[in-house]
Short mmCIF file of C-alpha atoms in Angstrom, two decimals:
data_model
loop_
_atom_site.label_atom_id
_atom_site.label_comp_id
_atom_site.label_asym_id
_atom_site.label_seq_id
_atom_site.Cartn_x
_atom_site.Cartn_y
_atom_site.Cartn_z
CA UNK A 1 -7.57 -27.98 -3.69
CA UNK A 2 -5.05 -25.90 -2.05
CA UNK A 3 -7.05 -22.68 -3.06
CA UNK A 4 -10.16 -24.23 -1.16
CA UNK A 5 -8.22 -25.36 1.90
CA UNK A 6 -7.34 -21.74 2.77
CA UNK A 7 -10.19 -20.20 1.59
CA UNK A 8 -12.17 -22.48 4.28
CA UNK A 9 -9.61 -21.71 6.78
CA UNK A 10 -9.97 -18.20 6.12
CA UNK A 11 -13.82 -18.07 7.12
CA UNK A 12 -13.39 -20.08 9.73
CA UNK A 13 -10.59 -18.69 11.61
CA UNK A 14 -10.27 -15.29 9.99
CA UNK A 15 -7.06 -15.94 8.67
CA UNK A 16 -5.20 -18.98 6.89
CA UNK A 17 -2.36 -20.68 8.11
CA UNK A 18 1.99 -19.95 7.20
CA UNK A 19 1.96 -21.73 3.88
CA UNK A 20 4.42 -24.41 3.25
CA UNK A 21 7.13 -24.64 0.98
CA UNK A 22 5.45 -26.47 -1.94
CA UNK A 23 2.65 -24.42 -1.94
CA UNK A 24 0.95 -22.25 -4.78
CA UNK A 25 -1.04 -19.90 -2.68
CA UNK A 26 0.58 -17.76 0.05
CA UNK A 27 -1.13 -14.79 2.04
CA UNK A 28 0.29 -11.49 1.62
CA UNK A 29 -1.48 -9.26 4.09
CA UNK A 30 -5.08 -8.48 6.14
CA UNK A 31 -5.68 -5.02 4.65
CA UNK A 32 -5.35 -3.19 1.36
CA UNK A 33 -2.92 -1.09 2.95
CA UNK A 34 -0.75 -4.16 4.28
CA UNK A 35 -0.77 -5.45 1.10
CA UNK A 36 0.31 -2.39 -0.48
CA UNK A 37 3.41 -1.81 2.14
CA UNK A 38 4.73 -5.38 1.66
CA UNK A 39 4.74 -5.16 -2.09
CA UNK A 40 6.46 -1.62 -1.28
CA UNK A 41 9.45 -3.35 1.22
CA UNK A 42 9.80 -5.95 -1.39
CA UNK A 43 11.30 -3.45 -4.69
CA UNK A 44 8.25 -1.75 -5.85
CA UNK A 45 8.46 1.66 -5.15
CA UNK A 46 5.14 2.06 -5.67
CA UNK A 47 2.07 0.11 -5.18
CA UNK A 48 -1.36 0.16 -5.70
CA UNK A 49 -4.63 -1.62 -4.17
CA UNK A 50 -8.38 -1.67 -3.69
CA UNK A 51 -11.19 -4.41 -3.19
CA UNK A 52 -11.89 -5.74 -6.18
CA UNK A 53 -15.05 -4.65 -6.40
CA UNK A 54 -14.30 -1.50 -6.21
CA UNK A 55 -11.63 -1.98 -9.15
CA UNK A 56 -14.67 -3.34 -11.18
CA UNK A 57 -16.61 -0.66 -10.78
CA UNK A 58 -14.30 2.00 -11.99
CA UNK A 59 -14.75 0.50 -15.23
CA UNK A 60 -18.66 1.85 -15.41
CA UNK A 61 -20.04 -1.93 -14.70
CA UNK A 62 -22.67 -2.07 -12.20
CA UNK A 63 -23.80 -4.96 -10.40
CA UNK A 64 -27.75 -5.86 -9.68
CA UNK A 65 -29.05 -8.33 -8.50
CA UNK A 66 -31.97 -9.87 -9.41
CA UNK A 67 -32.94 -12.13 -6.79
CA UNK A 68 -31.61 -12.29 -3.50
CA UNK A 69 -28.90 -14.59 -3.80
CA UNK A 70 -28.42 -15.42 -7.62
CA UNK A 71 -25.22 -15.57 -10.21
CA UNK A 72 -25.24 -11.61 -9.97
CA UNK A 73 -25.08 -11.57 -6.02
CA UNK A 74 -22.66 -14.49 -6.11
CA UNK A 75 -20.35 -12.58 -7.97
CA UNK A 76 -20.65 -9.54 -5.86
CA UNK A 77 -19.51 -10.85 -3.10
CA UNK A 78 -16.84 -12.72 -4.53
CA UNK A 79 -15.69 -8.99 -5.89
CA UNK A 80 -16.05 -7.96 -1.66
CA UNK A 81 -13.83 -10.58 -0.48
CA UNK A 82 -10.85 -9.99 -2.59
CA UNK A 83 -8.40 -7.00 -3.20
CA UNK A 84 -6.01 -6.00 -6.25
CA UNK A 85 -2.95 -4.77 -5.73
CA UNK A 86 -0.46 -4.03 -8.01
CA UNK A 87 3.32 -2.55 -7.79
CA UNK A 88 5.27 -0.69 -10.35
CA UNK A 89 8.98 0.50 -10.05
CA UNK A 90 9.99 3.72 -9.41
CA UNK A 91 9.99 5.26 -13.13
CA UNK A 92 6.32 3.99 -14.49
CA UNK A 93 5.09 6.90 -16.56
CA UNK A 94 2.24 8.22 -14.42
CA UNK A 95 -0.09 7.06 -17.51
CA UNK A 96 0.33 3.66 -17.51
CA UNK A 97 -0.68 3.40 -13.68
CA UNK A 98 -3.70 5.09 -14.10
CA UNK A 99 -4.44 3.01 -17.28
CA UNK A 100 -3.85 -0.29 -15.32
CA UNK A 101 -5.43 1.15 -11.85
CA UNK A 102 -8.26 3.41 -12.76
CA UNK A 103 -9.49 3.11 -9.05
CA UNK A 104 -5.61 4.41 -7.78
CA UNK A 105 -6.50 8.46 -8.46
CA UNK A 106 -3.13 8.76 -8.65
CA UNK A 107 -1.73 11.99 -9.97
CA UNK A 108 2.56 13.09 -10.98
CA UNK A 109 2.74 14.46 -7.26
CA UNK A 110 2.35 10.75 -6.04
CA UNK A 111 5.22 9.81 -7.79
CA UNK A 112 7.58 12.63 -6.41
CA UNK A 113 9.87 10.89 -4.14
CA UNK A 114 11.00 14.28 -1.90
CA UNK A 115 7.84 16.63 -1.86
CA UNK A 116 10.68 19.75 -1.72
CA UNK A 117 13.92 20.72 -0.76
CA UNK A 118 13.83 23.65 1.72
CA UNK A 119 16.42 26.07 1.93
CA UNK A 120 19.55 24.73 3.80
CA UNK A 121 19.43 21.88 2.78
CA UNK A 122 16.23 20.14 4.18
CA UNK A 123 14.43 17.24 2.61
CA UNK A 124 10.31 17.83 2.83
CA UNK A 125 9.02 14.32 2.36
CA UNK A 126 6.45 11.68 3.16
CA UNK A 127 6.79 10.06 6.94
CA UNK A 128 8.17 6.80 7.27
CA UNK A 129 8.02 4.05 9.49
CA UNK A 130 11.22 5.38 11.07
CA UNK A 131 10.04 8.94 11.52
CA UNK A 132 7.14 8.27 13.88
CA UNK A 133 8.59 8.08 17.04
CA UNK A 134 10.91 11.43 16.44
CA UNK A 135 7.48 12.91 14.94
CA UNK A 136 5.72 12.06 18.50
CA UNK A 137 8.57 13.45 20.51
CA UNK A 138 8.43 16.56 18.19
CA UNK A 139 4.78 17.12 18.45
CA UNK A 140 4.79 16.34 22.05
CA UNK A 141 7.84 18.82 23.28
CA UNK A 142 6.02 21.62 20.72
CA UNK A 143 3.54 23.11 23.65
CA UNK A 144 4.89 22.21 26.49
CA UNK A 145 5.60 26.20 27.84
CA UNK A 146 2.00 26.26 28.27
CA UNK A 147 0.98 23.19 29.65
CA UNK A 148 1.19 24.91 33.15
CA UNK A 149 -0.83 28.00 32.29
CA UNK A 150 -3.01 26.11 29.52
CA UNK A 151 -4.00 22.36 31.03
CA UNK A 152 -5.99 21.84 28.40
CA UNK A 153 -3.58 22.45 25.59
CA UNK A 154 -1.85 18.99 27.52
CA UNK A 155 -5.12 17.35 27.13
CA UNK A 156 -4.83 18.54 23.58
CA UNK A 157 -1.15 17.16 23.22
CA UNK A 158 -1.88 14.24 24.95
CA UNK A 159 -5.18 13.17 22.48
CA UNK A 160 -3.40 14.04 19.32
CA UNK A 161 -0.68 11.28 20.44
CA UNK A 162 -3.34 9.13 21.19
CA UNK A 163 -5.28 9.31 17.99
CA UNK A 164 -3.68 10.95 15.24
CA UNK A 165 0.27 10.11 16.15
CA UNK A 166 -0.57 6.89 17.97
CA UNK A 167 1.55 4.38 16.03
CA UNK A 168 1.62 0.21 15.80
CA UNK A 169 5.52 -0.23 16.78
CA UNK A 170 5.28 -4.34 15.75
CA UNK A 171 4.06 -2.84 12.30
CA UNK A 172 7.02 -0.15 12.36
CA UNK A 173 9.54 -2.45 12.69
CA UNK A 174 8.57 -4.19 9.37
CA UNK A 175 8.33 -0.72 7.35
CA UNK A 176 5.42 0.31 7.67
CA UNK A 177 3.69 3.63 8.95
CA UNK A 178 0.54 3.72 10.94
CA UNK A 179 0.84 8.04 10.41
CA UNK A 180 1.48 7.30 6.49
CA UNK A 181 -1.98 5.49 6.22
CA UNK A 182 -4.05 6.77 8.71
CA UNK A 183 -3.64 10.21 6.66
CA UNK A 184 -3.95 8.66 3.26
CA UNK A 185 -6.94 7.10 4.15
CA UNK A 186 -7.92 10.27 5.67
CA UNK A 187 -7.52 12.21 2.00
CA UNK A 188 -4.56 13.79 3.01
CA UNK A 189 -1.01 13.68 3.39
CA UNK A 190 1.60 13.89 6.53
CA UNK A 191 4.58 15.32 5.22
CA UNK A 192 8.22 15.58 7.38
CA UNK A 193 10.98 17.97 7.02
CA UNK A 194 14.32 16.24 7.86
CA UNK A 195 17.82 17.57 7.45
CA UNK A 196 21.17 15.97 5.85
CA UNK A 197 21.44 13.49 8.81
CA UNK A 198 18.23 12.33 8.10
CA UNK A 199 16.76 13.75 11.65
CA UNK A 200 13.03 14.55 11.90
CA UNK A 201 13.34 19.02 12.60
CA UNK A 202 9.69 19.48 11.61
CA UNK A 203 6.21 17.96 10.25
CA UNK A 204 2.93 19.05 9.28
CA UNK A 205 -0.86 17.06 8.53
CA UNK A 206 -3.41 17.47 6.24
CA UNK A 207 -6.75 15.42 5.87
CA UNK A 208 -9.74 16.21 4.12
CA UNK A 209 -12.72 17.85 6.26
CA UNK A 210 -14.89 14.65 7.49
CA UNK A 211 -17.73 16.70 6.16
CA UNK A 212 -16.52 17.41 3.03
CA UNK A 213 -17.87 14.19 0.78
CA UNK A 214 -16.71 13.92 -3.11
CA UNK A 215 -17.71 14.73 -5.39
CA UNK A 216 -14.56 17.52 -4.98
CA UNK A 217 -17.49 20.22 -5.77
CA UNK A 218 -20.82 21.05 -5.83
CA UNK A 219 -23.24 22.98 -8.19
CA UNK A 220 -23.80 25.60 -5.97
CA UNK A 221 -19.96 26.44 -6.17
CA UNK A 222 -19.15 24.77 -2.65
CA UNK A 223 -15.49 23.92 -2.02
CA UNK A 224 -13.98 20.58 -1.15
CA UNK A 225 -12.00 21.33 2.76
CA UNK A 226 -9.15 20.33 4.47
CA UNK A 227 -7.57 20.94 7.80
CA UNK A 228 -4.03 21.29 8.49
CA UNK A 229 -3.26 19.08 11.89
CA UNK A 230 -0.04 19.18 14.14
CA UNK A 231 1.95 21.51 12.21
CA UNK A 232 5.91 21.30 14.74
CA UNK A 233 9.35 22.72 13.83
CA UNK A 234 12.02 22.11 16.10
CA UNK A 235 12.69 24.80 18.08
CA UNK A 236 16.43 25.22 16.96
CA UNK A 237 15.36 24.96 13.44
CA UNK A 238 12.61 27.70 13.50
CA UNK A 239 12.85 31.51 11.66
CA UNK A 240 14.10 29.69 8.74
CA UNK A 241 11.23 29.37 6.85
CA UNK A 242 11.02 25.68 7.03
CA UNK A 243 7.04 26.10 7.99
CA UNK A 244 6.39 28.16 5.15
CA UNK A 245 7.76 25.52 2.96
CA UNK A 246 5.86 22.33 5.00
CA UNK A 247 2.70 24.77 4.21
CA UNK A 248 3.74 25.21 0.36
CA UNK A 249 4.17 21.41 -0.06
CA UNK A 250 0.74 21.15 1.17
CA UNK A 251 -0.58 23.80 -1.24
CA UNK A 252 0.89 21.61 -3.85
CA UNK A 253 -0.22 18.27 -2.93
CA UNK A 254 -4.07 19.99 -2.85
CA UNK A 255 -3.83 21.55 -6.05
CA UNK A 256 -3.08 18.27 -7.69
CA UNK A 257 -5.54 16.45 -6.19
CA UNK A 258 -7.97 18.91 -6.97
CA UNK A 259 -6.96 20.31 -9.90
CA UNK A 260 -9.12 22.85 -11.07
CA UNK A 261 -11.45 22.70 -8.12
CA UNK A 262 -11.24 25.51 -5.79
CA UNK A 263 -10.47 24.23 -2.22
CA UNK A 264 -11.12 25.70 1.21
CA UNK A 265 -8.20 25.11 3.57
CA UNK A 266 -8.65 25.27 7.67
CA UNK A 267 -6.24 25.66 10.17
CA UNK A 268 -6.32 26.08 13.90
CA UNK A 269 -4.23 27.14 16.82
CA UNK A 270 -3.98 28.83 20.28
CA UNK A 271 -4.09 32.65 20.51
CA UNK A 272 -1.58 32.85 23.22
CA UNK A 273 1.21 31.48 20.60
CA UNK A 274 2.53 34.37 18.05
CA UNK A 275 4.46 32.48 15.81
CA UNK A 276 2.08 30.15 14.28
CA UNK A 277 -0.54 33.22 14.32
CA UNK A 278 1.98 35.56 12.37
CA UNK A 279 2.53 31.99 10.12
CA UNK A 280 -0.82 31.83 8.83
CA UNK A 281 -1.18 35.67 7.83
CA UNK A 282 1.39 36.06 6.26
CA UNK A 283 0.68 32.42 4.10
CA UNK A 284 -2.45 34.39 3.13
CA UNK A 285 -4.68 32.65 5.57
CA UNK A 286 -7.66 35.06 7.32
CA UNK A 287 -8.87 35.02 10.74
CA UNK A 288 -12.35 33.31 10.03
CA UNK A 289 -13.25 32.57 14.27
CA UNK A 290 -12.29 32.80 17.65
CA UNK A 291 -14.04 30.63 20.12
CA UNK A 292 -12.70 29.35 23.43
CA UNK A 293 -12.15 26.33 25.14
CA UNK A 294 -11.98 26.24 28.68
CA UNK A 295 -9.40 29.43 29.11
CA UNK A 296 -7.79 28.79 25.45
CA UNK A 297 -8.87 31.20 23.06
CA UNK A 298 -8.50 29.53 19.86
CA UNK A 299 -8.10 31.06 16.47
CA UNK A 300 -9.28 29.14 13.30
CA UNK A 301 -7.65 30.48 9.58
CA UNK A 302 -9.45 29.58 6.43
CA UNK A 303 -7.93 30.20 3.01
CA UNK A 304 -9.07 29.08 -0.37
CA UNK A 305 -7.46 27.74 -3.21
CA UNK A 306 -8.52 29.53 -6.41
CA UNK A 307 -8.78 27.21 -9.40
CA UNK A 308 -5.12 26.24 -10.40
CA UNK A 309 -4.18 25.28 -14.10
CA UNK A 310 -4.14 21.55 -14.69
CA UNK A 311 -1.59 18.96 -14.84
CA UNK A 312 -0.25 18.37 -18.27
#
């Protein structure tokens, strides 16, 4: 009874009401990702979701339907409206989570709590909820010599914070990280380098290439891409290698998710700023174009990922 109560509130209101004390059913969150966060806040250190349907069909079922609406259909989109989500403490064995969520793709780097610990003593890591706002500031402050000469590398500044760095502050102050999901969602990762007091001193992107569809590969020996976006080091923190390492951690995190699939990394930045320029090269990145934009010339770096060895 209680079940039916909220589902009907649910599809009528498009959410169900605080649950009382004495009841069975309560709602834990409006997303997959919401879901996954609050089981996070709440002792699991990590967590695991996806529609149900989509957890099905990792197993090799598929659904068809028959008729229009019959048994088959019916049970489709009961599989739509639902998620799974599990959590598992900190020390699961890797092969137990992907034996209990096949639809997870979760590999060992998933489970590394500090991506890498940079010489003197900084901790290269995944962004939190706290992190966001010094992240914007960073990101923000990192161009602004040239927003005089270069107007549109403020336009630039100014769109990143509005898209990719725009963060939900009511959902911060409960833990959780607009940045963090946006770029998981996104196939990618957004990694911060803080130092022993905990303060944000640099931060780097990565997402998969919105053209580059799985599979990873293709039979005529294509590459799966991704794009490295708002790479920042603070500038009292910089000629210490701490980019080089933010880029490393990113080499890793691709060559576990790909494994033994080469990969085609992109990266992009203005002409007029030496540092990043010299970065690249000397990562092993090649000039591949330059193109302007307005008065910007703007360099783009490719470099790809031979096949690596795989994860034992």
């Amino acid at each position: 009874e209680q079940y039916c109560e909220k589902f009907t509130e649910k599809l009528s209101r498009g959410f169900a009401r605080p649950p009382k004390v004495n009841e069975i059913f309560h709602p834990l969150g409006c997303s997959v990702s919401t879901v996954e966060n609050r089981l996070e806040k709440n002792g699991f250190k990590n967590a695991w979701g996806a529609l149900a349907g989509s957890a099905f069909c990792t197993r090799h079922f598929r659904l068809e339907c028959a008729e229009f609406f019959d048994e088959h259909a019916a049970l489709h989109l009961h599989l739509c409206s639902y998620i799974i989500a599990i959590g598992f403490p900190m020390l699961t064995p890797v092969e137990l989570v992907q034996k209990v969520c096949p639809w997870s793709g979760v590999t060992k780097h998933d489970f590394l709590d500090c991506r890498a610990v940079a010489g003197g003593g900084y901790t290269i890591r995944r962004i939190q909820a706290q992190d966001q706002r010094a992240v914007r500031e960073l990101y923000g402050q990192n161009f602004q010599d040239l927003f005089h000469d270069y107007p549109s590398v403020r336009k630039m500044v100014k769109s990143g914070l509005n898209k990719d760095l725009q963060c939900n502050e009511d959902e911060a102050k409960v833990g959780f990280s607009t940045i963090d999901a946006r770029y998981r969602m996104a196939g990618g990762i957004f990694l911060i380098a803080a130092d022993a007091n905990e303060s944000v001193v640099g931060c780097v992107g990565l997402r998969r290439r919105q053209s580059s569809k799985l599979p990873m590969f293709t039979s005529d020996g294509g590459h799966a891409e991704f794009e490295i976006h708002k790479l920042a080091v603070l500038e009292s923190h910089r000629g210490k290698g701490l980019a080089k390492d933010l880029l490393g951690c990113l080499h890793a995190f691709i060559e576990l998710e790909c494994h033994e699939v080469p990969c085609k990394i992109i990266a992009t930045t203005p002409a007029v700023l030496p540092v990043p320029n010299h970065l690249y090269l000397t990562c092993g990145f090649q000039l591949e174009t330059e193109q302007l934009f307005g008065n910007m010339l703007i360099n783009t770096y490719m470099k790809i990922l031979q096949q690596s060895k795989p994860i034992k």
